[in-house]
XYZ file of C-alpha atoms in Angstrom:
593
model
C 2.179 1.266 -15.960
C 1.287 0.746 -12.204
C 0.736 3.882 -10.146
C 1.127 4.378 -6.514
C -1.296 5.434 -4.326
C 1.013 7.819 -4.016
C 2.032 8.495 -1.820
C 0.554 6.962 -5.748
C 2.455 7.355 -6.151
C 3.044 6.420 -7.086
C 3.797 8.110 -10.798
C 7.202 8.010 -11.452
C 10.544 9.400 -11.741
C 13.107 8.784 -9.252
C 16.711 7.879 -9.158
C 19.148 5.392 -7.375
C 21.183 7.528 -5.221
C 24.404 5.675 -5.533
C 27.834 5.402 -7.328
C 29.381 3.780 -10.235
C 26.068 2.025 -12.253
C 23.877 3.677 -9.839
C 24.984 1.089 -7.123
C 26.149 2.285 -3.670
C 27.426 -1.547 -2.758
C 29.763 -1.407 -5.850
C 27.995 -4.544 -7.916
C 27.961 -2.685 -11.218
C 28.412 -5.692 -13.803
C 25.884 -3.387 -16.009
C 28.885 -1.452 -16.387
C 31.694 -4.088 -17.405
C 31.757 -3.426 -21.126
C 31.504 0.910 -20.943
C 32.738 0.985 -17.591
C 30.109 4.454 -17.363
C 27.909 5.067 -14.556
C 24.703 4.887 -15.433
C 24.157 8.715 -13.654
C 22.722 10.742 -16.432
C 25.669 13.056 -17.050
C 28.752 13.098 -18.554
C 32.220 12.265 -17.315
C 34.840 15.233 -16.613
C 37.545 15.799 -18.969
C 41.035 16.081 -16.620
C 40.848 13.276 -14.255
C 42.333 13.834 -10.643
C 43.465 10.639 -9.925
C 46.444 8.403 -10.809
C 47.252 4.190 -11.166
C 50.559 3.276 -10.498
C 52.012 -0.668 -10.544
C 54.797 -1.669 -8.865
C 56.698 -3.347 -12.126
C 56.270 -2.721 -16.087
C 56.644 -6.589 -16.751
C 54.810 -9.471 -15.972
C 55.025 -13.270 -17.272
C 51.696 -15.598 -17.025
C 51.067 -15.826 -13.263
C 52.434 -12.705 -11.857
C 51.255 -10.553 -9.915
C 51.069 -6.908 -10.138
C 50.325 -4.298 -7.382
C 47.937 -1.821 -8.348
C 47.207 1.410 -6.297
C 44.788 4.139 -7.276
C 45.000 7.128 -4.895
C 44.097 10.795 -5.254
C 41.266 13.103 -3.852
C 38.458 11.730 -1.976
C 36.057 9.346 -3.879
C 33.363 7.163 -3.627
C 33.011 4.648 -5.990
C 35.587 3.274 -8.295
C 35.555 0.282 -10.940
C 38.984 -1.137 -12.160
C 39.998 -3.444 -14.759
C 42.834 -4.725 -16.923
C 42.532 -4.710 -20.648
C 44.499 -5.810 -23.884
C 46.526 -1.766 -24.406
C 46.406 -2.633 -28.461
C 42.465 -3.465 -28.292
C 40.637 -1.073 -25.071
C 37.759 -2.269 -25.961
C 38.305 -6.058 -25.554
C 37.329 -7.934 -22.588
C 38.922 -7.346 -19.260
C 41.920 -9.974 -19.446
C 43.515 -11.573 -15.850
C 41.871 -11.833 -12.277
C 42.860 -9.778 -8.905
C 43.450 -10.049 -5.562
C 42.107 -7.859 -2.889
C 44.316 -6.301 -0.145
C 41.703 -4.648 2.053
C 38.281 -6.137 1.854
C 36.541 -3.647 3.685
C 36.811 -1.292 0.979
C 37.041 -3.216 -2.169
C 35.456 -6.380 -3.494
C 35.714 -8.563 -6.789
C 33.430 -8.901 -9.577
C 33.088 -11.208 -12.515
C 33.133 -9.203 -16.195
C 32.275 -11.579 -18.865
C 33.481 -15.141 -18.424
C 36.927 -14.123 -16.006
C 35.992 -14.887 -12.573
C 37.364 -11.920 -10.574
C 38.070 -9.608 -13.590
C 37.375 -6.356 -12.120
C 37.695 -4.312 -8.538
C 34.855 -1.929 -7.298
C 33.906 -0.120 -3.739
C 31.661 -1.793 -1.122
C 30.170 1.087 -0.373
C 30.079 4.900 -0.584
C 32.183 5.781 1.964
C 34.930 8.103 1.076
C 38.344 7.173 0.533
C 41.861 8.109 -1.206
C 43.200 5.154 -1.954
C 42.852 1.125 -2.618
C 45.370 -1.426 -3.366
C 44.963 -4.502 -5.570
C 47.159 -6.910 -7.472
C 46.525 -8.511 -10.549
C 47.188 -11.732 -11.609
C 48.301 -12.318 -15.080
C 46.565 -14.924 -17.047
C 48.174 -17.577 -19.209
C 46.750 -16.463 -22.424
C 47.856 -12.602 -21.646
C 48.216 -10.276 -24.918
C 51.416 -8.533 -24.827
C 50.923 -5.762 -23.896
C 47.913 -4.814 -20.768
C 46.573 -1.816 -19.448
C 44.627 -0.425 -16.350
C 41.827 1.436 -16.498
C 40.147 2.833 -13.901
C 36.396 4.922 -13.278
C 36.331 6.934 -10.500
C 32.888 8.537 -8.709
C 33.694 12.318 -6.736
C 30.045 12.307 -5.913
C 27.135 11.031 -7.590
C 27.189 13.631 -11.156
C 30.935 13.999 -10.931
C 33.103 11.038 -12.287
C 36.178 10.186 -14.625
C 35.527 7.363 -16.852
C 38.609 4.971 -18.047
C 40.944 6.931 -16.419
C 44.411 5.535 -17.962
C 47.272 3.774 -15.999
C 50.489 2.169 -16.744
C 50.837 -0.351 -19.276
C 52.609 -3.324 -18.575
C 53.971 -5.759 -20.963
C 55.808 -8.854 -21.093
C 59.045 -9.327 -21.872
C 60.830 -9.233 -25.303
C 58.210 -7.728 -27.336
C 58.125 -4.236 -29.101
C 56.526 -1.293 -27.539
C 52.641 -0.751 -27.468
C 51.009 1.916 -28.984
C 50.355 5.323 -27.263
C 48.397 4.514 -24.524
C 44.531 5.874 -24.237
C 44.201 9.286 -23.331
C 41.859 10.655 -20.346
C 38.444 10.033 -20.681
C 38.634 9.837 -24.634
C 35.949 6.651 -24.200
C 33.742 8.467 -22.048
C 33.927 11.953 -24.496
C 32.747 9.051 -27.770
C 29.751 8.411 -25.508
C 28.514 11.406 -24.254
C 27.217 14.473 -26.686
C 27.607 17.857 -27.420
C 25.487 20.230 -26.012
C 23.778 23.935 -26.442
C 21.675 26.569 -25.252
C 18.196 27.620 -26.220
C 17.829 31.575 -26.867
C 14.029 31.467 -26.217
C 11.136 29.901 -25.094
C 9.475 27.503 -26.849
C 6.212 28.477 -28.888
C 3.082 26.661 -29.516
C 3.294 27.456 -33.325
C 1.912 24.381 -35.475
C 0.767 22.430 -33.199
C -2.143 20.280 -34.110
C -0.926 21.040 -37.911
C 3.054 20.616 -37.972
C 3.646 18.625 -35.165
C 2.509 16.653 -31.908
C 1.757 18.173 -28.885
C 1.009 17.902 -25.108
C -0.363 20.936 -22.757
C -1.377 21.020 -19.428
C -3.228 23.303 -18.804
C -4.521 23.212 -22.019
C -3.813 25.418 -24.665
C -1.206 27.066 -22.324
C 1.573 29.356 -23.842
C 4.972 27.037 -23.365
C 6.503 30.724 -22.332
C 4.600 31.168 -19.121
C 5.896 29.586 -16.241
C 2.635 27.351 -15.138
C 2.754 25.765 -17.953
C 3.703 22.215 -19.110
C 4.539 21.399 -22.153
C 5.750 18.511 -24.568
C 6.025 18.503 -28.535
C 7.225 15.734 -31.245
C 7.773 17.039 -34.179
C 9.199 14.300 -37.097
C 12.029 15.277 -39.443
C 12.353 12.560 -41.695
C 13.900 9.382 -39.730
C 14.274 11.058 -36.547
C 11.894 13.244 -34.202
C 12.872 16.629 -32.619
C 11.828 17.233 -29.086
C 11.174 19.806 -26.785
C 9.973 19.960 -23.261
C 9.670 22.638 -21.106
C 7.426 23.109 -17.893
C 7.714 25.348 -14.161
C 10.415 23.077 -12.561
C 13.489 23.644 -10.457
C 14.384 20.281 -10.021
C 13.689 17.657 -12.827
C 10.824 17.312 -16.180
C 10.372 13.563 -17.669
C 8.034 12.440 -20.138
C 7.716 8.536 -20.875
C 6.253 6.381 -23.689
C 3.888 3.330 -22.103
C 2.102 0.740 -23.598
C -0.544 1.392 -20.782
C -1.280 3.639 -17.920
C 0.606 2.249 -15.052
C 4.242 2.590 -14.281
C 6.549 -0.231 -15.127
C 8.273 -1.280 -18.390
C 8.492 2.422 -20.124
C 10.668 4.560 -21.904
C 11.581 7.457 -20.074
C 13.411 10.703 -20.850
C 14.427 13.179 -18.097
C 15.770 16.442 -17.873
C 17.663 17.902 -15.089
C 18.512 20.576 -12.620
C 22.362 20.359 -11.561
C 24.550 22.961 -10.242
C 22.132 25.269 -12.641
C 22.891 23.209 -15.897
C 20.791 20.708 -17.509
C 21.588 17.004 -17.830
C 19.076 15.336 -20.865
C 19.347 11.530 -20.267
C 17.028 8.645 -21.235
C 16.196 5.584 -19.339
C 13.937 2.652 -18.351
C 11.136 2.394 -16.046
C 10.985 -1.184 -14.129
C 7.603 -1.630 -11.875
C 7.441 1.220 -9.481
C 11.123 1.427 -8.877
C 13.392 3.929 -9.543
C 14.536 4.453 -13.431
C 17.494 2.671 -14.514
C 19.326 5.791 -16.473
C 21.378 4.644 -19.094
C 24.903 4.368 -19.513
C 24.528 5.351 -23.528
C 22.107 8.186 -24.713
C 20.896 7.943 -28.000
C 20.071 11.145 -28.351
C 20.814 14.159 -30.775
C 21.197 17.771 -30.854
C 20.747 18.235 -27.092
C 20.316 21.897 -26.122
C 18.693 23.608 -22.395
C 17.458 26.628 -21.055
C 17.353 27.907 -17.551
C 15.482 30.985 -17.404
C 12.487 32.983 -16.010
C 11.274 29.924 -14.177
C 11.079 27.929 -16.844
C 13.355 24.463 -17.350
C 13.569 23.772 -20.965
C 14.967 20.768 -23.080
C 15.209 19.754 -26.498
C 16.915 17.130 -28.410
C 16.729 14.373 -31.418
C 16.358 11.116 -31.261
C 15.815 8.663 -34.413
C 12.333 6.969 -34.639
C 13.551 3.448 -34.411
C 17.217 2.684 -32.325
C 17.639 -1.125 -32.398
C 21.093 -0.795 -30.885
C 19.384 0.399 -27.600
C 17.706 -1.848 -25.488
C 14.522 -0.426 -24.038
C 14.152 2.652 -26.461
C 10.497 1.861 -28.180
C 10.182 2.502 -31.971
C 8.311 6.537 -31.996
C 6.388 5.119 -34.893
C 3.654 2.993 -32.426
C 0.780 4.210 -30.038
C 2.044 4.570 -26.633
C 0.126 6.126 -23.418
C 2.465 9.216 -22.406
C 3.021 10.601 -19.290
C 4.701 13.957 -18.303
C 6.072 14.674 -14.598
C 8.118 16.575 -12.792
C 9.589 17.188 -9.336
C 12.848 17.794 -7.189
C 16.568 16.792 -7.725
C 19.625 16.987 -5.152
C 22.277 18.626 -5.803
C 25.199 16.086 -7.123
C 22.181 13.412 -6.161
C 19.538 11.426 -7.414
C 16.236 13.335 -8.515
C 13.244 12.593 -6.102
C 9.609 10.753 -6.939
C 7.570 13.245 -8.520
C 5.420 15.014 -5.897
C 2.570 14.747 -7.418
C 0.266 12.235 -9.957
C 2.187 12.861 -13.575
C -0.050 13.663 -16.173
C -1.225 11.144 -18.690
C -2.877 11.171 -21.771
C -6.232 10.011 -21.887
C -5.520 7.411 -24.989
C -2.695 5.489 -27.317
C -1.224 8.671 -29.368
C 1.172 7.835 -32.404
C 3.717 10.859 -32.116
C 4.844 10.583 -35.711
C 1.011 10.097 -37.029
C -1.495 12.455 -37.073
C -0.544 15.969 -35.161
C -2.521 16.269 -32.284
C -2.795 19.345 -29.726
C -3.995 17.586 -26.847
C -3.857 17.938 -22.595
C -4.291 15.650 -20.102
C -5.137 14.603 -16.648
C -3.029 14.722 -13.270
C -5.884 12.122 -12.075
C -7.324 9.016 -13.210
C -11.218 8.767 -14.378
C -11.865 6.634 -11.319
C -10.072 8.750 -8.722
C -12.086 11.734 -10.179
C -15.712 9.860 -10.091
C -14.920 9.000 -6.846
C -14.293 12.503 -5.926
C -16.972 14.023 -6.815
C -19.836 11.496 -5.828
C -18.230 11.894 -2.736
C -19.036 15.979 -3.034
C -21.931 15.041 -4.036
C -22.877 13.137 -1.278
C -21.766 14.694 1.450
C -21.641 18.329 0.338
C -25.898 18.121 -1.137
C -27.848 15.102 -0.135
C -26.698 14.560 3.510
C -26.729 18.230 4.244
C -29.957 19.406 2.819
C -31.528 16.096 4.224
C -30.163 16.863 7.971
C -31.630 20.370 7.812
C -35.133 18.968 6.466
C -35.068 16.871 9.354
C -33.979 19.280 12.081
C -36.152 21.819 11.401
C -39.103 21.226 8.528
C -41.178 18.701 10.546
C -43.398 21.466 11.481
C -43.397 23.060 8.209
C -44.374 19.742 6.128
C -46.115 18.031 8.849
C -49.189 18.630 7.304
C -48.414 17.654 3.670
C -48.190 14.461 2.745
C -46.130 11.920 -0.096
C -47.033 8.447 -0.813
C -49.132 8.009 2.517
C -46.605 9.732 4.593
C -44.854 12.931 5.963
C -43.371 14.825 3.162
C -40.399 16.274 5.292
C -39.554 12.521 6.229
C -40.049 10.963 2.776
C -37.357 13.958 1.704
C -35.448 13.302 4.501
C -35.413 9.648 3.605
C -35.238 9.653 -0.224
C -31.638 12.394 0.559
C -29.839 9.868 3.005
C -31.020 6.539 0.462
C -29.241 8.548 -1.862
C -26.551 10.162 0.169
C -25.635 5.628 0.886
C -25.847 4.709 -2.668
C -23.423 7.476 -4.022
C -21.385 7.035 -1.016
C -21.027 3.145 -1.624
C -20.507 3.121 -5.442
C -17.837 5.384 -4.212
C -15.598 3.783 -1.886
C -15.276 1.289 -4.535
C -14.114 3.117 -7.208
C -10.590 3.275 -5.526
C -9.852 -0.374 -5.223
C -10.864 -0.969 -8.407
C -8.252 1.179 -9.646
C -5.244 0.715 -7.345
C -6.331 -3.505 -7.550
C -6.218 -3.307 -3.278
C -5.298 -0.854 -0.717
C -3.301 1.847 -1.104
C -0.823 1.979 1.733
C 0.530 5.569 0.201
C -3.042 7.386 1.120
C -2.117 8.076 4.505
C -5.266 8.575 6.575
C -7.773 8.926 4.107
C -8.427 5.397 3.289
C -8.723 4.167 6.841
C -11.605 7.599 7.709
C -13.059 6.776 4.578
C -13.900 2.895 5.765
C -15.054 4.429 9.173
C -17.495 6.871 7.151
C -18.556 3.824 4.953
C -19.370 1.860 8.028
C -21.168 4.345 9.818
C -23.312 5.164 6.495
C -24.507 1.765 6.132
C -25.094 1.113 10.105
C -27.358 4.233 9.871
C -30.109 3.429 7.804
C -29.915 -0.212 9.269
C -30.717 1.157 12.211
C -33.609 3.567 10.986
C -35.119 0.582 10.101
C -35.335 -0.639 13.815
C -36.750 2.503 14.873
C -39.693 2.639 17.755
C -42.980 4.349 17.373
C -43.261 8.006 18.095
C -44.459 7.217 21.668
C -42.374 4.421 22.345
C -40.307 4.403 25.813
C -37.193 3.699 23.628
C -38.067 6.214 21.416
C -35.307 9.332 22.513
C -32.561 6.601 22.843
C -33.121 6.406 19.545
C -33.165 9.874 18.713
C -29.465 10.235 20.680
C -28.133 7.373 18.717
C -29.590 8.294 15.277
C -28.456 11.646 15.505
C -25.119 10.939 17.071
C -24.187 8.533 14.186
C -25.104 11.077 11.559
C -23.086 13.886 12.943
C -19.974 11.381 13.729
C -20.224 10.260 9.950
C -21.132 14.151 8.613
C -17.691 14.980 10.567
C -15.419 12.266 9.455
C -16.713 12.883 6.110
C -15.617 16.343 6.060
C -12.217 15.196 7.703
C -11.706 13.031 4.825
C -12.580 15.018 1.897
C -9.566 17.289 3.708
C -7.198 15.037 3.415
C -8.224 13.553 0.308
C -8.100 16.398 -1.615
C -4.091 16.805 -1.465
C -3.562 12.831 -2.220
C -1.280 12.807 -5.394
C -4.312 10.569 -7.638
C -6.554 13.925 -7.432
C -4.468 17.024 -5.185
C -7.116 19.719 -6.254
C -5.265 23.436 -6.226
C -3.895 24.231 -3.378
C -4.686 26.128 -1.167
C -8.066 26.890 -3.192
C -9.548 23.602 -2.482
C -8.706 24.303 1.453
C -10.445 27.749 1.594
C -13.582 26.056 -0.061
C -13.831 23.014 2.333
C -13.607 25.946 4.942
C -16.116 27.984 3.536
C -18.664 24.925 2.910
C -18.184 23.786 6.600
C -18.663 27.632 7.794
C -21.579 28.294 5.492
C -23.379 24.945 6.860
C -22.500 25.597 10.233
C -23.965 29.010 9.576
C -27.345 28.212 8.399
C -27.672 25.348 11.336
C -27.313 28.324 13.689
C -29.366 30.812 12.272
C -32.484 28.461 12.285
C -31.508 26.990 15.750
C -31.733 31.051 16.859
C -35.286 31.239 14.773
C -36.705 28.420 16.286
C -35.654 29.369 19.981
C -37.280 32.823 19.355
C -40.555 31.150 18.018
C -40.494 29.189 21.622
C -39.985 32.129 23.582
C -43.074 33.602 21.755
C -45.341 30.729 23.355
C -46.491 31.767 27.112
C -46.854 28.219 28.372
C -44.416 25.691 27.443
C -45.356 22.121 28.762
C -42.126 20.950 29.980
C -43.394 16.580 28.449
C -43.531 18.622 24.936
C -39.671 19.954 25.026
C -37.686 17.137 23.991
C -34.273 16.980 22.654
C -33.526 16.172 18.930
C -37.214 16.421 18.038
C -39.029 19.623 16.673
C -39.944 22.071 19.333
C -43.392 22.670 18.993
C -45.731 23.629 16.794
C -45.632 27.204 17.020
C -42.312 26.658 14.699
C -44.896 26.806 11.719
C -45.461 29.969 12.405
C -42.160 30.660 10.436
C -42.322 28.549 7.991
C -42.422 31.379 4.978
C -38.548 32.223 6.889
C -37.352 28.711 6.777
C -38.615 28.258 3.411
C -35.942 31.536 2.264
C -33.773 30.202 3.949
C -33.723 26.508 2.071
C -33.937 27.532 -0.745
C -30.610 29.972 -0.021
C -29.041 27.322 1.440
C -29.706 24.766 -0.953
C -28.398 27.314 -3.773
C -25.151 27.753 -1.824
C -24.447 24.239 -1.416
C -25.042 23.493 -5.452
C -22.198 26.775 -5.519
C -19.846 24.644 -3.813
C -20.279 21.402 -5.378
C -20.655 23.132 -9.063
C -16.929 24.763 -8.178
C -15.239 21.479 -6.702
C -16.500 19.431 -9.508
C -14.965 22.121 -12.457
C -11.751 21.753 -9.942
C -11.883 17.935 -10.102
C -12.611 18.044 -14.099
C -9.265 20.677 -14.830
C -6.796 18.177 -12.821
């Protein structure tokens, strides 16, 4: 499967907002031989609309007026068929009167065999004629499927049946939506919530979090259970709109079997369908499932239903007896529309499960291994090793100036040995993501493009600490401005970017925790930067003469800043200890998604 970015996001689980077949510009051929929308729900009973023709004979090469007319519509499919044999072939070809609402389309091997819209505009009536073919059965019928709005439609609505002359009457001609009743299923309620009973032992199941109770209404939860040649399902999770699960043979989006449940007018449609690339799912005209029942209640959407372990009648169910990656989503759904892409990454299973081997009582992860190492090197970096290696720098040159590490000062060979460290975690980062999306992500908003500018300015800054003057060079405070004005650009943007970052779909830590912690990390550095600024401007103030060539700015006052040393000691060590606070709590936060 192939995740977005996500905006990935990518994962999965949208709908074509359209009419008959899911098609707004009326090209449903999928539809020709079950003349069913492919919309997930099933047809109404008492249809609202009528087909008249203009005579009840016809020889070979007639023509036939055909008008269907009744409340407003959208989408409508028509076609002629053999009255003694409905589900033959659409027999003859028509003729369009008004082009702007109608067009032809090619059923089988008859050029022109059927009538749909050209778009969804509403309308309350279109005229056609049919021509009859020279190898015409006797007696021919007119069928029509008619789209209200996108979850309310009439499926082979019947019309007149005309015949040619001199032969016996047909039989009793097909009554309302009888076809569309044979394909649909019968469906119930649930009385309670599901329960986590035997799984592990009885049966297969998915939790997120893990180990959740399927009654409370953050939780998310999928189960298999196998009764002899079929499997029993239930799904439940905290969803107004829609809950999907799919069966992949990997872990990016494209090629799967899908199942959704959803949200309509406060009942529950339970269809299946097929995931193509990252496109919308193809629903299915057919479901081949069993024993379909929903609950609406106390937050909770639940569905449940049977399906057989193997359906070779249905193209694009897999066999339930294989390993497949499995992903669980949910997200919104119009009303009498489409649903919507899933707001956030879908969970997936960290491996190939068998769902009718071994029972297994298992979670999974809203983020991918790579997205989450990238994550938190990136707290690592920029929450530890830069921060505690700007403060050494600011203010402990006084304090370790006279203590030494491999032949030099031990505040700078900290300082140093922080920011070397601060640009290897950083780089090993910003790759992680393109390795995993295979490219940019154009769905990451700003993030991507601040995290470049951060990458750059980490790499241009030890470059240019290399180039650095002596101590009592002339050049030697330009360098100071520029050193120190790259840091803090990079230190912000870095910040900036974990913000945004943090919401993306591939990781979207828990809102709005992960906001109040940024806030409290930048507040609590901020914090400590001040307090020792105040220190060291009181230790100055201490000093009666103050030689105005030894006050420079971005370098360490003067040396009666040693004389607090034991207080800026405290206070690194506190600081430090806060920091490892923060990163300890994003990284658990990163690990739970």
């Amino acid at each position: 499967m192939e995740l977005p970015g996500f905006a990935v996001a990518v994962w999965m689980f949208a709908c074509f907002y359209a009419s008959v077949g899911g098609y707004p510009n009326g090209k449903v051929r999928e539809a020709c031989t079950s003349m069913v929308p492919c919309h997930g729900s099933s047809p109404q009973l008492s249809p609202e609309h009528t087909i008249t023709v203009n005579g009840t004979e016809f020889k070979p090469g007639d023509s036939i007026e055909v008008h269907l007319s009744g409340p407003d519509f959208e989408g409508f499919f028509v076609q002629a068929r053999d009255a003694e044999h409905l589900d033959s072939p659409a027999v003859g070809s028509f003729v369009l009167a008004d082009r702007r609402h109608s067009q032809l389309l090619t059923c089988g091997r008859t050029k022109n065999s059927a009538v749909s819209h050209t778009s969804k505009a509403k309308k309350k009536d279109i005229k056609v004629y049919w021509i009859a073919p020279g190898d015409a059965p006797k007696h021919v019928q007119f069928l029509a499927t008619v789209v209200k709005k996108y979850r309310i439609f009439w499926v082979k609505i019947p019309g007149p049946i005309v015949s040619q002359p001199d032969v016996l009457s047909p039989t009793p001609p097909l009554h309302a939506t009888s076809e569309a009743i044979s394909t649909s299923y019968p469906v119930s309620c649930i009385s309670k919530p599901f329960s986590a009973s035997g799984c592990g032992s009885m049966k297969f199941c998915i939790r997120n979090p893990s180990n959740c109770d399927p009654g409370s209404a953050s939780c998310f939860f999928l189960s298999f259970q196998q009764e002899e040649s079929s499997v029993f399902i239930e799904m439940s999770g905290p969803s107004e709109g829609y809950l999907a699960f799919a069966l992949s043979h990997d872990q990016w989006m494209g090629g799967d079997d899908a199942y959704l449940c959803v949200n309509e007018d406060h009942r529950v449609h339970v269809s299946t369908a097929h995931l193509k690339e990252r496109s919308h799912p193809l629903l299915d005209s057919e479901n081949a499932l069993e024993d379909v029942s929903w609950r609406l209640a106390d937050g909770l959407l639940q569905c449940s239903f049977r399906r057989s372990i193997r359906l070779p009648a249905y193209k694009g169910r897999f066999n339930l007896d294989t390993s497949y990656y499995i992903f669980l989503a949910d997200g919104e759904a119009s009303q009498g529309g489409p649903i919507h892409k899933h707001r956030r990454q879908p969970l997936v299973t960290d491996g190939l499960y068998n769902v009718t081997g071994l029972p297994h009582d298992i979670g999974g992860s809203r983020s991918p291994r790579l997205i989450k190492a990238h994550g938190a090197l990136m707290f690592v970096a920029w929450i530890t090793t830069v921060s505690i290696g700007v403060i050494v720098a600011r203010f402990f040159k006084p304090v370790w100036s006279h203590s030494f590490l491999l032949g030099k000062e031990l505040w700078f060979q900290v300082h140093r040995m922080l920011m070397l460290t601060t640009v290897m975690l950083t780089s090993i980062s910003f790759v992680l993501p393109f390795v995993y999306r295979g490219g940019w992500s154009q769905q990451a908003g700003f993030h991507p493009y601040l995290g470049c500018a951060v990458m750059a300015l980490t790499i241009f800054q030890p470059l240019m600490a290399g180039f650095r003057p002596s101590r009592h060079a002339p050049r030697r405070q330009l360098f100071n401005w520029f050193h120190w004005s790259t840091g803090t650009t990079a230190r912000i943007l870095a910040v900036v970017t974990m913000f945004l970052g943090m919401d993306l779909p591939a990781l979207d830590l828990p809102d709005p925790w992960d906001t109040y912690a940024m806030i409290g990390f930048v507040a609590w550095h901020v914090g400590t930067d001040v307090l020792l600024e105040i220190h060291s401007y009181c230790l100055v103030r201490k000093v009666e003469v103050i030689e105005d060539d030894r006050v420079q700015i971005l370098q360490s006052l003067t040396s009666a800043e040693a004389e607090g040393r034991l207080f800026k000691q405290i206070v690194l060590t506190i600081y430090v200890c806060g920091n490892i606070v923060f990163l300890v709590a994003f990284l658990i936060a990163i690990n739970q998604v």
